[in-house]
């Protein structure tokens, strides 16, 4: 079966198509729902390959939204085994990492609109030195993205700030490329699990011969469910808020130093300031959750086709040999192509 990894197109810095990668010995292409994806291309170090795969060139596929940006190039010479080229990079979501939240930003109301505000202030409508002229963002639908929050951000890396918000509210993001214009977009995966009746069910299980191997893990080591958030002030006069209500042995506490959250000398009301501290606590707890994860190798030619029947971010049902069944979100998909053919390995997270 032909894989679209056989047809990765290369664009130069002017977004002109200059060739196709049809010479690689192996390709690993990893897409992620929350974080930036990445890729690795391993090929003989020929003049064609070296000229085609250069720093800051772009890789695109017809069947995938991820835009790869070449970041690292390594050439190994060996008289016995030949000369080999390894090229790696990340997807265009990594562009956000090139900026910080330059000024104190107070976000109130719709979460998705708050994310767009961060992009506008620091990339899209920033001053001439910071603006990226060919970067835009799709206005999110407030009927789809209904969550609200209160948050203050200063100095944080823009990518890390938006990633933390997306993980807290389970939003996926992608940066696509069209005619030289990068566009940021939020999205939500579709529920295709057995516990809903709207969409066709997607079930990965040895029973259906479509789940070839799996790894299951439960992680409690960093789990926290109660946060003491300390804001501005000194000593006993320091402003604090508690997030979480667990008790006894079921209570796992964490301290959050939020002294950089400022009331701007009373410009922000006490109630608004307390909500900002609460939001800091909620974000910290979202980063320290109890997680159950499945990772599995999919039989790509049986039952379901990736990017046709199911997609990154979708909620599906997985079941292993021990009858452990979960409705989980697809948070990562690794596509690997080598002399043995195409392997698809999704990672699932029980966090929805």
Steps between C-alpha positions, in 0.01 A plus 500: 500500500643836401555742785479875474838498672623402153386840373629773728551824311775750581448878490784751517499813719290678235241218523582379150471124438846375408475123523363179650666276755508173310844388611473451879598172662270576793258771606343557841214752503340579837190716540369614839168638619641740760872537440698564185562190292838404358664293226818319407625418149789260451654473153822452312696826491479576129527845341128484422403426860734761649382772261134417556501469879632828636451704816159672525360324193146368539357150461135446406270205436169491315330290769630673814464849643841494665761722338855390579778757541855367462705592808790254526726345235763234564732335246699192595777373272626143517724332244347161571131579552467805279394859565170562672282804558267543799256792494267583787263779592165593646166609368394860446344525846860545614494850343316612816811411699681792331299751704429572865197669655673837491263705715281414796183356348179462698256259337135485597209314346511250214810278511539458123473874443765547768738277304439711188569814706841360595575430133380844391704682765823313440503389134215614279454863606822552693738787431701490179797323659292218649223464243501201264324643195401163350346360818124503562250326728150362446240660725365220721128431518370592846223243453766228484754649742284600795747489792582817693793597721694780668875499453798734522811421295829692490830399344408136435604344172200532268507134395513383862220738603264384225596134549413518871159651423425244230593210728289638783190525281577206264529713185707386206687747280664501160686742275433446132656657191314637198667710229778601735265597786521317834166467678445398861180314579347342809295185468341221701521132421180309423358240738504166313492278811247226571332720762341737249245452223566795269809377315618158376692315770878459481625210712860381513526150643681168438150362459472692172858422398578873469697552823827315450683601818425726793657661804288607796617727781345663805691796646435642846851616588437871436127498572371803695139598572525793744701816432596779738559801276696790648486835323633846576587625848746397771480268798159457658364781282562301183183435300413131462231280349434127537388294201363149558301337781645150548563377858692235692711250309329607179647851528818575299619856554721734297626854563477750215715813523304758304661818634536628143122518469438868570195703598675802348467689829124459521421539131377141510231450764547257789239262355663509157843445654379201698360351180839542336663305783233231475568472125873453576412219738268333250769513232758347733265219600427436131875445454515250787213266429447128540562361153427169335656459159486241226752479219442254221613389158213505251446266208472784249343283232216358706166638626578874510712741300680784677394846374192348340313313775669658801724800562744647748309621807204266456362301792498126428465177696801276563504152651805284570552128560411538868155644420611842623269732306514879491360787301811703427617793293758459224767754600784384276545299183841374386520392136818311419602390152805281429595186309242305702213724394273744681437480874245719678533537877245720676523606864177529698432698815218449748460874550203654324 
